[in-house]
PDB file of C-alpha atoms in Angstrom:
ATOM      1  CA  UNK V   1       0.078  -0.029   0.337  1.00 88.00           C
ATOM      2  CA  UNK V   2       1.353   3.179  -0.805  1.00 91.00           C
ATOM      3  CA  UNK V   3       0.834   6.463   0.885  1.00 95.00           C
ATOM      4  CA  UNK V   4       0.997  10.387  -0.294  1.00 95.00           C
ATOM      5  CA  UNK V   5       0.010  13.722   0.407  1.00 94.00           C
ATOM      6  CA  UNK V   6      -2.828  15.024  -1.996  1.00 92.00           C
ATOM      7  CA  UNK V   7      -0.009  18.125  -3.397  1.00 93.00           C
ATOM      8  CA  UNK V   8       2.145  15.116  -4.500  1.00 95.00           C
ATOM      9  CA  UNK V   9      -0.548  12.864  -6.040  1.00 94.00           C
ATOM     10  CA  UNK V  10      -1.894  16.699  -7.917  1.00 94.00           C
ATOM     11  CA  UNK V  11       1.963  16.766  -9.327  1.00 96.00           C
ATOM     12  CA  UNK V  12       2.129  13.537 -10.395  1.00 96.00           C
ATOM     13  CA  UNK V  13      -1.603  12.399 -11.020  1.00 95.00           C
ATOM     14  CA  UNK V  14      -0.600   9.979 -14.519  1.00 96.00           C
ATOM     15  CA  UNK V  15       2.096   8.392 -12.603  1.00 96.00           C
ATOM     16  CA  UNK V  16       0.279   7.286  -9.638  1.00 96.00           C
ATOM     17  CA  UNK V  17      -2.623   6.435 -11.477  1.00 96.00           C
ATOM     18  CA  UNK V  18      -0.640   4.483 -13.222  1.00 96.00           C
ATOM     19  CA  UNK V  19       0.748   3.073 -10.991  1.00 95.00           C
ATOM     20  CA  UNK V  20      -2.243   1.904  -9.275  1.00 95.00           C
ATOM     21  CA  UNK V  21      -3.771   0.256 -12.142  1.00 95.00           C
ATOM     22  CA  UNK V  22      -0.813  -1.521 -13.220  1.00 95.00           C
ATOM     23  CA  UNK V  23       0.990  -2.277 -10.584  1.00 93.00           C
ATOM     24  CA  UNK V  24      -2.894  -3.393  -8.262  1.00 90.00           C
ATOM     25  CA  UNK V  25      -1.526  -1.485  -5.311  1.00 92.00           C
ATOM     26  CA  UNK V  26      -3.693   0.770  -3.127  1.00 95.00           C
ATOM     27  CA  UNK V  27      -2.480   4.034  -2.219  1.00 96.00           C
ATOM     28  CA  UNK V  28      -3.925   6.266   0.656  1.00 97.00           C
ATOM     29  CA  UNK V  29      -4.514   9.864  -0.018  1.00 96.00           C
ATOM     30  CA  UNK V  30      -3.011  11.625   3.349  1.00 95.00           C
ATOM     31  CA  UNK V  31      -4.735  15.449   3.572  1.00 93.00           C
ATOM     32  CA  UNK V  32      -5.708  17.523   6.378  1.00 93.00           C
ATOM     33  CA  UNK V  33      -7.609  16.625  10.075  1.00 94.00           C
ATOM     34  CA  UNK V  34      -7.608  13.015   8.914  1.00 92.00           C
ATOM     35  CA  UNK V  35      -9.936  13.132   5.911  1.00 95.00           C
ATOM     36  CA  UNK V  36      -7.961  10.540   3.932  1.00 96.00           C
ATOM     37  CA  UNK V  37      -9.399   8.932   1.081  1.00 96.00           C
ATOM     38  CA  UNK V  38      -8.308   5.529  -0.523  1.00 96.00           C
ATOM     39  CA  UNK V  39      -7.338   5.417  -4.338  1.00 96.00           C
ATOM     40  CA  UNK V  40      -8.082   2.019  -5.802  1.00 96.00           C
ATOM     41  CA  UNK V  41      -7.854   0.927  -9.094  1.00 96.00           C
ATOM     42  CA  UNK V  42     -11.685  -0.187 -10.725  1.00 96.00           C
ATOM     43  CA  UNK V  43     -10.232  -3.631 -11.422  1.00 95.00           C
ATOM     44  CA  UNK V  44      -9.513  -4.131  -7.855  1.00 95.00           C
ATOM     45  CA  UNK V  45     -12.951  -1.862  -6.729  1.00 96.00           C
ATOM     46  CA  UNK V  46     -15.088  -4.444  -8.749  1.00 96.00           C
ATOM     47  CA  UNK V  47     -13.435  -7.642  -7.177  1.00 94.00           C
ATOM     48  CA  UNK V  48     -13.676  -6.056  -3.467  1.00 93.00           C
ATOM     49  CA  UNK V  49     -17.643  -5.453  -4.133  1.00 94.00           C
ATOM     50  CA  UNK V  50     -18.340  -8.855  -5.322  1.00 90.00           C
ATOM     51  CA  UNK V  51     -16.738 -10.126  -2.398  1.00 89.00           C
ATOM     52  CA  UNK V  52     -18.767  -8.155  -0.112  1.00 91.00           C
ATOM     53  CA  UNK V  53     -21.429  -9.541  -2.449  1.00 88.00           C
ATOM     54  CA  UNK V  54     -20.473 -13.102  -1.897  1.00 84.00           C
ATOM     55  CA  UNK V  55     -19.124 -13.484   1.592  1.00 84.00           C
ATOM     56  CA  UNK V  56     -22.081 -11.530   2.967  1.00 88.00           C
ATOM     57  CA  UNK V  57     -24.843 -13.837   1.564  1.00 88.00           C
ATOM     58  CA  UNK V  58     -24.070 -16.816   4.209  1.00 90.00           C
ATOM     59  CA  UNK V  59     -25.924 -18.868   1.816  1.00 91.00           C
ATOM     60  CA  UNK V  60     -23.322 -18.035  -1.322  1.00 87.00           C
ATOM     61  CA  UNK V  61     -20.622 -18.432   1.241  1.00 88.00           C
ATOM     62  CA  UNK V  62     -21.068 -21.966   2.604  1.00 92.00           C
ATOM     63  CA  UNK V  63     -21.702 -23.167  -0.508  1.00 91.00           C
ATOM     64  CA  UNK V  64     -18.092 -21.847  -1.718  1.00 89.00           C
ATOM     65  CA  UNK V  65     -16.761 -23.295   1.828  1.00 91.00           C
ATOM     66  CA  UNK V  66     -18.299 -26.381   0.694  1.00 93.00           C
ATOM     67  CA  UNK V  67     -16.809 -26.213  -2.673  1.00 92.00           C
ATOM     68  CA  UNK V  68     -13.416 -25.617  -1.630  1.00 93.00           C
ATOM     69  CA  UNK V  69     -13.332 -28.454   1.324  1.00 95.00           C
ATOM     70  CA  UNK V  70     -14.237 -31.265  -1.674  1.00 94.00           C
ATOM     71  CA  UNK V  71     -11.816 -29.699  -3.543  1.00 93.00           C
ATOM     72  CA  UNK V  72      -9.157 -29.744  -0.500  1.00 95.00           C
ATOM     73  CA  UNK V  73     -10.044 -33.353  -0.473  1.00 95.00           C
ATOM     74  CA  UNK V  74      -9.806 -35.338  -3.578  1.00 92.00           C
ATOM     75  CA  UNK V  75     -13.092 -35.258  -4.049  1.00 91.00           C
ATOM     76  CA  UNK V  76     -13.658 -33.836  -8.049  1.00 86.00           C
ATOM     77  CA  UNK V  77     -15.064 -35.203 -10.657  1.00 86.00           C
ATOM     78  CA  UNK V  78     -14.342 -34.549 -14.503  1.00 85.00           C
ATOM     79  CA  UNK V  79     -16.776 -34.464 -17.362  1.00 85.00           C
ATOM     80  CA  UNK V  80     -15.500 -34.044 -20.863  1.00 86.00           C
ATOM     81  CA  UNK V  81     -17.035 -31.559 -22.969  1.00 83.00           C
ATOM     82  CA  UNK V  82     -18.806 -32.279 -26.128  1.00 82.00           C
ATOM     83  CA  UNK V  83     -18.291 -29.888 -29.133  1.00 79.00           C
ATOM     84  CA  UNK V  84     -20.596 -27.358 -30.628  1.00 75.00           C
ATOM     85  CA  UNK V  85     -21.219 -26.682 -34.094  1.00 74.00           C
ATOM     86  CA  UNK V  86     -21.042 -23.294 -34.792  1.00 74.00           C
ATOM     87  CA  UNK V  87     -23.908 -23.687 -37.643  1.00 69.00           C
ATOM     88  CA  UNK V  88     -26.622 -24.523 -34.933  1.00 58.00           C
TER      89      UNK V  88
END
């Protein structure tokens, strides 16, 4: 996680935004009176919101944890996929 003050961010906006998006960094922009702001990429934000949704629904969470336990214990099966004719 990076921390930068507002003035430095303003003077170097492009390079900091590139770092956030290209390197998946989260940046804290420090401001007076501790009114700080967090900057993250849209991709990171969307991932965070998806995790909040999935983990916030108990049935989704339980299903995921059960699936994870099955995978870790080797209770898996494989299936052959059939081809699809593109003209159909």
